[in-house]
mmCIF file of C-alpha atoms in Angstrom:
data_model
loop_
_atom_site.group_PDB
_atom_site.id
_atom_site.type_symbol
_atom_site.label_atom_id
_atom_site.label_comp_id
_atom_site.label_asym_id
_atom_site.label_seq_id
_atom_site.Cartn_x
_atom_site.Cartn_y
_atom_site.Cartn_z
ATOM 1 C CA MET A 1 0.006 -0.001 -0.003
ATOM 2 C CA PRO A 2 1.337 3.489 -0.797
ATOM 3 C CA ASP A 3 2.229 6.539 1.253
ATOM 4 C CA ILE A 4 0.008 9.478 0.333
ATOM 5 C CA GLU A 5 1.579 12.915 0.049
ATOM 6 C CA LEU A 6 -0.218 16.183 -0.619
ATOM 7 C CA LYS A 7 1.859 19.173 -1.727
ATOM 8 C CA ASN A 8 0.519 22.725 -1.903
ATOM 9 C CA ILE A 9 -3.076 21.554 -2.304
ATOM 10 C CA SER A 10 -5.629 24.345 -2.744
ATOM 11 C CA ASN A 11 -9.113 24.863 -4.141
ATOM 12 C CA TYR A 12 -12.226 26.813 -3.210
ATOM 13 C CA ILE A 13 -12.012 25.520 0.403
ATOM 14 C CA CYS A 14 -8.597 23.960 1.051
ATOM 15 C CA LYS A 15 -5.708 26.387 1.566
ATOM 16 C CA ASN A 16 -2.144 25.334 0.684
ATOM 17 C CA ILE A 17 -2.308 21.959 2.404
ATOM 18 C CA ASN A 18 0.869 19.905 2.845
ATOM 19 C CA LEU A 19 0.837 16.551 4.598
ATOM 20 C CA LYS A 20 2.071 13.007 4.353
ATOM 21 C CA ILE A 21 0.088 9.901 5.305
ATOM 22 C CA TRP A 22 2.198 6.810 5.909
ATOM 23 C CA ASP A 23 1.816 3.384 4.353
ATOM 24 C CA LYS A 24 -0.797 1.315 6.287
ATOM 25 C CA GLU A 25 -1.646 4.299 8.540
ATOM 26 C CA LEU A 26 -5.150 5.133 9.708
ATOM 27 C CA PHE A 27 -5.065 8.931 9.399
ATOM 28 C CA VAL A 28 -7.995 11.004 10.668
ATOM 29 C CA LEU A 29 -9.094 14.390 9.324
ATOM 30 C CA LEU A 30 -10.895 16.025 12.260
ATOM 31 C CA GLY A 31 -12.812 19.273 12.350
ATOM 32 C CA SER A 32 -16.201 20.933 12.483
ATOM 33 C CA ASN A 33 -18.670 21.075 9.571
ATOM 34 C CA GLY A 34 -17.320 23.195 6.717
ATOM 35 C CA ALA A 35 -13.663 22.777 7.735
ATOM 36 C CA GLY A 36 -12.784 21.179 4.390
ATOM 37 C CA LYS A 37 -12.393 17.541 5.502
ATOM 38 C CA SER A 38 -14.643 15.907 2.920
ATOM 39 C CA THR A 39 -13.353 18.277 0.234
ATOM 40 C CA LEU A 40 -9.813 17.078 0.916
ATOM 41 C CA LEU A 41 -10.999 13.479 0.749
ATOM 42 C CA ASN A 42 -12.568 14.173 -2.661
ATOM 43 C CA ILE A 43 -9.309 15.728 -3.842
ATOM 44 C CA VAL A 44 -7.441 12.541 -2.960
ATOM 45 C CA ALA A 45 -10.123 10.558 -4.806
ATOM 46 C CA GLY A 46 -9.867 12.793 -7.876
ATOM 47 C CA LEU A 47 -13.531 13.766 -7.725
ATOM 48 C CA ILE A 48 -13.022 17.544 -7.743
ATOM 49 C CA ASP A 49 -10.581 20.038 -9.249
ATOM 50 C CA TYR A 50 -7.594 21.333 -7.279
ATOM 51 C CA GLN A 51 -4.212 22.975 -7.580
ATOM 52 C CA GLY A 52 -1.087 21.243 -6.269
ATOM 53 C CA THR A 53 0.182 17.685 -6.396
ATOM 54 C CA VAL A 54 -1.026 14.379 -4.961
ATOM 55 C CA PHE A 55 1.448 11.492 -4.731
ATOM 56 C CA PHE A 56 0.701 7.811 -4.139
ATOM 57 C CA GLY A 57 4.153 6.574 -3.241
ATOM 58 C CA LYS A 58 6.487 8.312 -5.704
ATOM 59 C CA GLU A 59 3.847 8.528 -8.438
ATOM 60 C CA LYS A 60 2.047 11.766 -9.258
ATOM 61 C CA ILE A 61 -1.613 10.865 -9.703
ATOM 62 C CA ASP A 62 -3.106 14.259 -10.590
ATOM 63 C CA LYS A 63 -3.862 13.183 -14.141
ATOM 64 C CA LEU A 64 -5.299 9.827 -13.166
ATOM 65 C CA GLY A 65 -9.086 9.456 -13.237
ATOM 66 C CA VAL A 66 -11.053 8.174 -10.268
ATOM 67 C CA LYS A 67 -11.118 4.577 -11.575
ATOM 68 C CA ASN A 68 -7.350 4.455 -11.986
ATOM 69 C CA ARG A 69 -6.480 5.666 -8.469
ATOM 70 C CA LYS A 70 -7.246 2.255 -6.864
ATOM 71 C CA ILE A 71 -9.345 3.867 -4.119
ATOM 72 C CA GLY A 72 -12.142 2.391 -2.068
ATOM 73 C CA TYR A 73 -14.523 5.132 -0.945
ATOM 74 C CA LEU A 74 -17.146 4.815 1.782
ATOM 75 C CA PHE A 75 -19.380 7.851 1.202
ATOM 76 C CA GLN A 76 -21.235 9.539 4.037
ATOM 77 C CA ASP A 77 -24.563 8.800 2.338
ATOM 78 C CA LEU A 78 -23.505 5.187 1.555
ATOM 79 C CA HIS A 79 -25.162 5.136 -1.918
ATOM 80 C CA LEU A 80 -26.219 1.473 -1.818
ATOM 81 C CA PHE A 81 -28.157 0.411 -4.910
ATOM 82 C CA PRO A 82 -31.774 -0.098 -3.725
ATOM 83 C CA HIS A 83 -32.613 -2.545 -6.518
ATOM 84 C CA LEU A 84 -29.674 -4.869 -5.722
ATOM 85 C CA ASP A 85 -29.424 -7.287 -2.815
ATOM 86 C CA VAL A 86 -26.456 -7.230 -0.423
ATOM 87 C CA PHE A 87 -24.456 -9.783 -2.391
ATOM 88 C CA SER A 88 -24.917 -7.876 -5.637
ATOM 89 C CA ASN A 89 -24.113 -4.500 -4.034
ATOM 90 C CA ILE A 90 -20.782 -5.858 -2.801
ATOM 91 C CA ALA A 91 -20.078 -7.590 -6.119
ATOM 92 C CA TYR A 92 -20.864 -4.517 -8.247
ATOM 93 C CA SER A 93 -17.317 -3.243 -8.824
ATOM 94 C CA LEU A 94 -16.032 -6.765 -9.502
ATOM 95 C CA LYS A 95 -18.682 -7.285 -12.188
ATOM 96 C CA ILE A 96 -17.734 -3.932 -13.760
ATOM 97 C CA GLU A 97 -14.143 -5.170 -13.927
ATOM 98 C CA LYS A 98 -15.429 -8.378 -15.574
ATOM 99 C CA LYS A 99 -14.005 -10.689 -12.957
ATOM 100 C CA LEU A 100 -14.765 -14.400 -13.283
ATOM 101 C CA ILE A 101 -17.986 -15.579 -11.589
ATOM 102 C CA ASN A 102 -16.158 -17.918 -9.220
ATOM 103 C CA GLU A 103 -13.695 -15.159 -8.300
ATOM 104 C CA ILE A 104 -16.545 -12.753 -7.579
ATOM 105 C CA LYS A 105 -18.373 -15.315 -5.450
ATOM 106 C CA SER A 106 -15.255 -16.118 -3.450
ATOM 107 C CA ARG A 107 -14.387 -12.473 -2.799
ATOM 108 C CA VAL A 108 -17.925 -11.467 -1.787
ATOM 109 C CA GLU A 109 -18.208 -14.452 0.573
ATOM 110 C CA GLU A 110 -14.870 -13.503 2.123
ATOM 111 C CA LEU A 111 -16.135 -9.945 2.767
ATOM 112 C CA LEU A 112 -19.501 -11.127 4.079
ATOM 113 C CA GLU A 113 -17.625 -13.203 6.638
ATOM 114 C CA MET A 114 -15.132 -10.439 7.469
ATOM 115 C CA LEU A 115 -17.935 -7.933 8.157
ATOM 116 C CA ARG A 116 -20.086 -10.587 9.857
ATOM 117 C CA ILE A 117 -23.046 -10.055 7.490
ATOM 118 C CA GLU A 118 -23.345 -13.512 5.907
ATOM 119 C CA SER A 119 -26.993 -13.743 6.892
ATOM 120 C CA LEU A 120 -27.797 -10.515 4.996
ATOM 121 C CA ALA A 121 -26.587 -11.665 1.581
ATOM 122 C CA ASN A 122 -30.061 -11.923 0.034
ATOM 123 C CA ARG A 123 -31.618 -8.875 1.677
ATOM 124 C CA TYR A 124 -32.150 -5.468 0.053
ATOM 125 C CA PRO A 125 -31.043 -2.106 1.510
ATOM 126 C CA LYS A 126 -34.561 -1.176 2.655
ATOM 127 C CA GLN A 127 -34.512 -4.292 4.859
ATOM 128 C CA LEU A 128 -31.306 -3.300 6.663
ATOM 129 C CA SER A 129 -30.589 -1.289 9.819
ATOM 130 C CA GLY A 130 -28.231 1.679 9.687
ATOM 131 C CA GLY A 131 -25.362 -0.394 11.055
ATOM 132 C CA GLU A 132 -26.003 -3.194 8.592
ATOM 133 C CA LYS A 133 -26.018 -0.760 5.670
ATOM 134 C CA GLN A 134 -22.711 0.642 6.901
ATOM 135 C CA ARG A 135 -21.115 -2.808 6.894
ATOM 136 C CA VAL A 136 -22.413 -3.555 3.406
ATOM 137 C CA ALA A 137 -21.084 -0.231 2.121
ATOM 138 C CA LEU A 138 -17.666 -0.913 3.678
ATOM 139 C CA ALA A 139 -17.589 -4.416 2.152
ATOM 140 C CA ARG A 140 -18.404 -2.898 -1.245
ATOM 141 C CA ALA A 141 -15.598 -0.313 -0.869
ATOM 142 C CA LEU A 142 -13.125 -3.110 -0.113
ATOM 143 C CA ALA A 143 -14.336 -5.531 -2.778
ATOM 144 C CA PHE A 144 -11.716 -4.864 -5.465
ATOM 145 C CA ASN A 145 -8.756 -4.753 -2.995
ATOM 146 C CA PRO A 146 -8.097 -0.991 -3.178
ATOM 147 C CA GLU A 147 -4.698 0.388 -2.230
ATOM 148 C CA VAL A 148 -6.233 3.358 -0.410
ATOM 149 C CA LEU A 149 -9.439 3.503 1.659
ATOM 150 C CA LEU A 150 -11.352 6.762 2.151
ATOM 151 C CA LEU A 151 -14.012 6.910 4.890
ATOM 152 C CA ASP A 152 -16.280 9.961 5.075
ATOM 153 C CA GLU A 153 -18.021 10.131 8.488
ATOM 154 C CA PRO A 154 -18.367 6.312 8.451
ATOM 155 C CA LEU A 155 -20.287 6.160 11.740
ATOM 156 C CA ASN A 156 -22.616 9.107 11.092
ATOM 157 C CA LYS A 157 -25.680 6.968 10.313
ATOM 158 C CA ILE A 158 -25.266 4.560 13.250
ATOM 159 C CA ASP A 159 -26.629 4.821 16.792
ATOM 160 C CA LEU A 160 -24.107 5.518 19.566
ATOM 161 C CA GLN A 161 -24.072 1.996 20.969
ATOM 162 C CA SER A 162 -23.475 0.365 17.576
ATOM 163 C CA SER A 163 -20.867 2.917 16.552
ATOM 164 C CA LYS A 164 -18.805 2.192 19.670
ATOM 165 C CA TYR A 165 -18.320 -1.436 18.614
ATOM 166 C CA PHE A 166 -18.088 -0.773 14.893
ATOM 167 C CA ARG A 167 -15.199 1.671 15.206
ATOM 168 C CA ILE A 168 -13.201 -0.908 17.178
ATOM 169 C CA GLU A 169 -13.966 -3.491 14.517
ATOM 170 C CA LEU A 170 -13.207 -1.050 11.729
ATOM 171 C CA LYS A 171 -9.735 -0.391 13.099
ATOM 172 C CA GLN A 172 -9.096 -4.128 13.442
ATOM 173 C CA ILE A 173 -10.084 -4.681 9.828
ATOM 174 C CA GLN A 174 -7.898 -1.802 8.655
ATOM 175 C CA LYS A 175 -4.860 -3.160 10.489
ATOM 176 C CA LYS A 176 -5.517 -6.708 9.280
ATOM 177 C CA LEU A 177 -5.674 -5.536 5.664
ATOM 178 C CA GLY A 178 -2.791 -3.088 6.068
ATOM 179 C CA ILE A 179 -4.590 -0.567 3.890
ATOM 180 C CA THR A 180 -3.598 3.124 3.936
ATOM 181 C CA THR A 181 -6.745 4.871 5.211
ATOM 182 C CA ILE A 182 -8.007 8.440 5.514
ATOM 183 C CA TYR A 183 -10.946 8.760 7.895
ATOM 184 C CA VAL A 184 -13.071 11.930 8.171
ATOM 185 C CA THR A 185 -14.996 12.776 11.358
ATOM 186 C CA HIS A 186 -16.144 15.731 13.460
ATOM 187 C CA SER A 187 -16.004 13.652 16.683
ATOM 188 C CA LEU A 188 -12.903 14.006 18.866
ATOM 189 C CA LYS A 189 -13.777 10.836 20.789
ATOM 190 C CA GLU A 190 -14.119 8.876 17.573
ATOM 191 C CA ALA A 191 -10.803 10.233 16.269
ATOM 192 C CA GLU A 192 -8.972 9.421 19.501
ATOM 193 C CA GLU A 193 -10.168 5.824 19.464
ATOM 194 C CA VAL A 194 -9.262 4.953 15.862
ATOM 195 C CA ALA A 195 -6.442 7.268 14.731
ATOM 196 C CA ASP A 196 -2.749 6.571 14.374
ATOM 197 C CA ARG A 197 -2.454 10.322 13.743
ATOM 198 C CA ILE A 198 -4.894 13.207 13.523
ATOM 199 C CA ALA A 199 -4.961 16.387 11.454
ATOM 200 C CA ILE A 200 -7.145 19.165 12.849
ATOM 201 C CA MET A 201 -8.760 21.187 10.040
ATOM 202 C CA HIS A 202 -10.282 24.644 10.414
ATOM 203 C CA LYS A 203 -11.650 26.809 7.583
ATOM 204 C CA GLY A 204 -9.643 24.986 4.925
ATOM 205 C CA TYR A 205 -6.330 24.970 6.810
ATOM 206 C CA ILE A 206 -4.571 22.205 8.688
ATOM 207 C CA GLU A 207 -3.928 23.603 12.147
ATOM 208 C CA GLN A 208 -2.046 20.681 13.719
ATOM 209 C CA ILE A 209 -0.959 17.113 12.944
ATOM 210 C CA GLY A 210 -0.012 14.620 15.613
ATOM 211 C CA LYS A 211 -0.861 11.504 17.576
ATOM 212 C CA PRO A 212 -4.129 11.736 19.572
ATOM 213 C CA GLU A 213 -2.325 12.391 22.858
ATOM 214 C CA GLU A 214 -0.187 15.104 21.243
ATOM 215 C CA ILE A 215 -3.274 16.882 19.965
ATOM 216 C CA PHE A 216 -5.072 16.677 23.319
ATOM 217 C CA PHE A 217 -2.187 17.520 25.634
ATOM 218 C CA SER A 218 -0.344 20.027 23.432
ATOM 219 C CA PRO A 219 -2.803 22.020 21.292
ATOM 220 C CA MET A 220 -0.746 24.329 19.092
ATOM 221 C CA ASN A 221 -3.116 27.283 18.905
ATOM 222 C CA GLU A 222 -6.475 28.722 19.927
ATOM 223 C CA ASN A 223 -8.370 27.054 17.077
ATOM 224 C CA VAL A 224 -7.193 23.577 18.121
ATOM 225 C CA SER A 225 -7.730 24.232 21.832
ATOM 226 C CA GLU A 226 -11.235 25.546 21.216
ATOM 227 C CA PHE A 227 -12.156 22.616 18.986
ATOM 228 C CA ILE A 228 -11.085 19.951 21.481
ATOM 229 C CA GLY A 229 -12.866 21.759 24.291
ATOM 230 C CA ARG A 230 -10.128 23.761 26.055
ATOM 231 C CA PRO A 231 -8.873 20.925 28.272
ATOM 232 C CA ASN A 232 -7.517 21.592 31.751
ATOM 233 C CA ILE A 233 -3.934 20.285 31.619
ATOM 234 C CA LEU A 234 -1.940 19.810 34.828
ATOM 235 C CA CYS A 235 1.657 18.683 35.291
ATOM 236 C CA CYS A 236 2.038 15.842 37.783
ATOM 237 C CA ASP A 237 4.583 13.886 39.835
ATOM 238 C CA ASN A 238 4.843 11.710 42.983
ATOM 239 C CA ARG A 239 2.615 8.896 41.749
ATOM 240 C CA ILE A 240 1.433 6.504 44.505
ATOM 241 C CA ASN A 241 -0.293 3.246 43.582
ATOM 242 C CA LEU A 242 -3.515 2.868 45.598
ATOM 243 C CA GLY A 243 -4.505 -0.536 44.168
ATOM 244 C CA ASN A 244 -7.805 -1.495 42.548
ATOM 245 C CA GLY A 245 -6.831 0.249 39.301
ATOM 246 C CA ILE A 246 -6.251 3.723 40.734
ATOM 247 C CA ALA A 247 -3.280 5.847 41.794
ATOM 248 C CA LYS A 248 -2.715 9.229 43.395
ATOM 249 C CA VAL A 249 -0.561 11.973 41.889
ATOM 250 C CA ASP A 250 0.434 15.483 42.944
ATOM 251 C CA CYS A 251 -0.709 17.917 40.267
ATOM 252 C CA GLN A 252 0.529 21.433 40.926
ATOM 253 C CA GLY A 253 -0.519 21.272 44.554
ATOM 254 C CA LEU A 254 -3.691 19.194 44.041
ATOM 255 C CA SER A 255 -3.771 15.584 45.182
ATOM 256 C CA VAL A 256 -5.639 13.817 42.355
ATOM 257 C CA VAL A 257 -6.783 10.218 42.132
ATOM 258 C CA ILE A 258 -6.425 8.891 38.580
ATOM 259 C CA PRO A 259 -7.008 5.655 36.616
ATOM 260 C CA ASP A 260 -3.856 3.566 37.014
ATOM 261 C CA ASP A 261 -2.007 1.532 34.363
ATOM 262 C CA ASN A 262 1.290 1.239 36.272
ATOM 263 C CA LYS A 263 2.989 3.911 34.171
ATOM 264 C CA LYS A 264 4.619 7.156 35.226
ATOM 265 C CA VAL A 265 2.220 10.089 34.758
ATOM 266 C CA ASN A 266 3.618 13.412 33.599
ATOM 267 C CA LYS A 267 0.356 15.216 32.872
ATOM 268 C CA ILE A 268 -3.375 14.809 33.321
ATOM 269 C CA ALA A 269 -6.153 16.476 31.342
ATOM 270 C CA LEU A 270 -9.837 17.034 31.956
ATOM 271 C CA LEU A 271 -12.326 18.682 29.662
ATOM 272 C CA PRO A 272 -14.314 21.488 31.292
ATOM 273 C CA GLN A 273 -17.566 19.501 31.020
ATOM 274 C CA ASP A 274 -15.899 16.715 33.049
ATOM 275 C CA ILE A 275 -15.423 18.969 36.051
ATOM 276 C CA TYR A 276 -18.595 19.055 38.141
ATOM 277 C CA ILE A 277 -19.262 22.319 39.970
ATOM 278 C CA SER A 278 -21.418 22.740 43.085
ATOM 279 C CA GLU A 279 -22.360 25.515 45.479
ATOM 280 C CA VAL A 280 -22.145 23.104 48.419
ATOM 281 C CA LEU A 281 -19.867 20.196 49.168
ATOM 282 C CA PRO A 282 -21.567 17.195 47.601
ATOM 283 C CA PRO A 283 -22.022 14.004 49.617
ATOM 284 C CA GLY A 284 -19.732 11.029 49.055
ATOM 285 C CA PRO A 285 -16.072 10.145 49.545
ATOM 286 C CA ASN A 286 -13.584 12.988 49.670
ATOM 287 C CA ILE A 287 -11.863 12.039 46.397
ATOM 288 C CA ASN A 288 -11.033 14.617 43.718
ATOM 289 C CA ARG A 289 -13.039 17.304 45.501
ATOM 290 C CA PHE A 290 -11.534 20.777 45.583
ATOM 291 C CA LYS A 291 -12.636 24.126 46.986
ATOM 292 C CA GLY A 292 -12.073 27.337 45.059
ATOM 293 C CA ASN A 293 -13.428 30.722 44.070
ATOM 294 C CA ILE A 294 -15.029 31.817 40.807
ATOM 295 C CA ILE A 295 -12.879 34.422 39.062
ATOM 296 C CA ASP A 296 -14.660 34.675 35.711
ATOM 297 C CA LEU A 297 -17.876 33.668 33.874
ATOM 298 C CA ASN A 298 -18.331 33.350 30.117
ATOM 299 C CA ILE A 299 -22.079 33.003 29.495
ATOM 300 C CA SER A 300 -23.705 32.019 26.186
ATOM 301 C CA ASN A 301 -27.135 30.702 25.206
ATOM 302 C CA GLU A 302 -25.876 27.106 25.196
ATOM 303 C CA THR A 303 -23.107 26.828 27.769
ATOM 304 C CA THR A 304 -21.450 28.762 30.547
ATOM 305 C CA ARG A 305 -17.720 28.471 31.122
ATOM 306 C CA ILE A 306 -16.631 29.121 34.688
ATOM 307 C CA LYS A 307 -13.059 29.846 35.742
ATOM 308 C CA VAL A 308 -12.308 28.787 39.288
ATOM 309 C CA LYS A 309 -9.089 29.471 41.201
ATOM 310 C CA VAL A 310 -8.113 26.508 43.341
ATOM 311 C CA GLY A 311 -4.944 27.185 45.333
ATOM 312 C CA SER A 312 -2.468 28.566 42.854
ATOM 313 C CA ILE A 313 -4.071 27.164 39.671
ATOM 314 C CA ILE A 314 -7.060 28.117 37.530
ATOM 315 C CA LEU A 315 -9.491 25.441 36.327
ATOM 316 C CA LEU A 316 -12.190 25.768 33.684
ATOM 317 C CA SER A 317 -15.576 24.124 34.274
ATOM 318 C CA GLU A 318 -18.513 24.139 31.867
ATOM 319 C CA LEU A 319 -22.250 23.904 32.447
ATOM 320 C CA PRO A 320 -25.215 23.778 30.081
ATOM 321 C CA TYR A 321 -26.908 27.180 30.278
ATOM 322 C CA HIS A 322 -30.161 25.792 31.698
ATOM 323 C CA LEU A 323 -28.272 24.312 34.657
ATOM 324 C CA PHE A 324 -26.299 27.512 35.200
ATOM 325 C CA LYS A 325 -29.546 29.481 35.411
ATOM 326 C CA ARG A 326 -30.699 27.316 38.333
ATOM 327 C CA MET A 327 -27.522 27.964 40.322
ATOM 328 C CA ASN A 328 -26.454 31.123 42.117
ATOM 329 C CA LEU A 329 -23.005 31.329 40.567
ATOM 330 C CA GLN A 330 -21.183 34.646 40.378
ATOM 331 C CA LYS A 331 -17.695 36.085 40.537
ATOM 332 C CA GLY A 332 -16.080 35.753 43.951
ATOM 333 C CA LYS A 333 -18.400 32.948 45.083
ATOM 334 C CA GLN A 334 -16.851 29.917 46.773
ATOM 335 C CA VAL A 335 -17.654 26.647 45.011
ATOM 336 C CA PHE A 336 -16.647 23.009 45.019
ATOM 337 C CA LEU A 337 -15.240 21.122 42.039
ATOM 338 C CA ILE A 338 -15.297 17.394 41.471
ATOM 339 C CA PHE A 339 -13.125 15.663 38.834
ATOM 340 C CA LYS A 340 -14.878 12.795 37.119
ATOM 341 C CA LEU A 341 -12.348 9.967 37.598
ATOM 342 C CA LYS A 342 -13.262 7.954 34.502
ATOM 343 C CA ASN A 343 -12.776 10.989 32.265
ATOM 344 C CA ILE A 344 -9.286 11.921 33.455
ATOM 345 C CA LYS A 345 -6.781 11.448 30.626
ATOM 346 C CA CYS A 346 -3.194 10.623 31.575
ATOM 347 C CA LEU A 347 0.019 11.235 29.644
ATOM 348 C CA SER A 348 3.074 9.131 30.423
#
């Protein structure tokens, strides 16, 4: 499978993009709607015009048509043929290439088994759930053994519970096949779980490229920090193993209990929405509870961000606006913060 390199790529949305995606890598383009993610995917596929150069390995492919780029593309809207059953949908590209009947049958059966949809072979798209349609569409994209796989919001049509399992399975399939893959999503959680590396896109520009932990713990600018939710990042030392899968670390004067994997912890991070704020000390064990004073409020129609000074550090908490309205929170008020243990991210 080839490396993919983009040099000075521009069009009506994308602005002078340069990046390299490694052979067999699962590379995620992450950003909000309108950032240019799907446009960049379509440039790689050769579906839209652009300036600049796209390389697959050492080969310039700018003059190659879509059919000659050896790309499997899972579109956001899936585009299954309603008049064809599952078997025929998957077999479609193989029939176009005039493969032998036995070869087509063998390949489709292999994909039906790989995606665990053997029982759906004779059904039609209207008889399938969202998750089942997604699996069929992925099987169809893989049918002709593409060298590059493009996935545009592949979990967008699936319920949350199904998407959780499918993204794990999707990564396993990608690694098993060793296929160079570009995956588009607007979900940070989704990107963190599947990506080898992530590129954050904003208004047609790539703002930062890195491994998931690099993006989360070291955002390069305001656009990246704002997109990932302005995480609270604290430096830590003096780790003490408490047993039962937890440890205690000293984080800039705060004694914080964290999930433990027996590794040294240099930093922890918590998103503002994962810091619970209360006017009174909540009941329960005195773990990850801290007293501080509100020093600033940023109120909008949807959320309220609250800066709280705890000891010598400033922490950012976030509340939905309707909850903020019920509480008597104002500058100077003493409040209590609780860190949600399961949502603490640790960096070794």
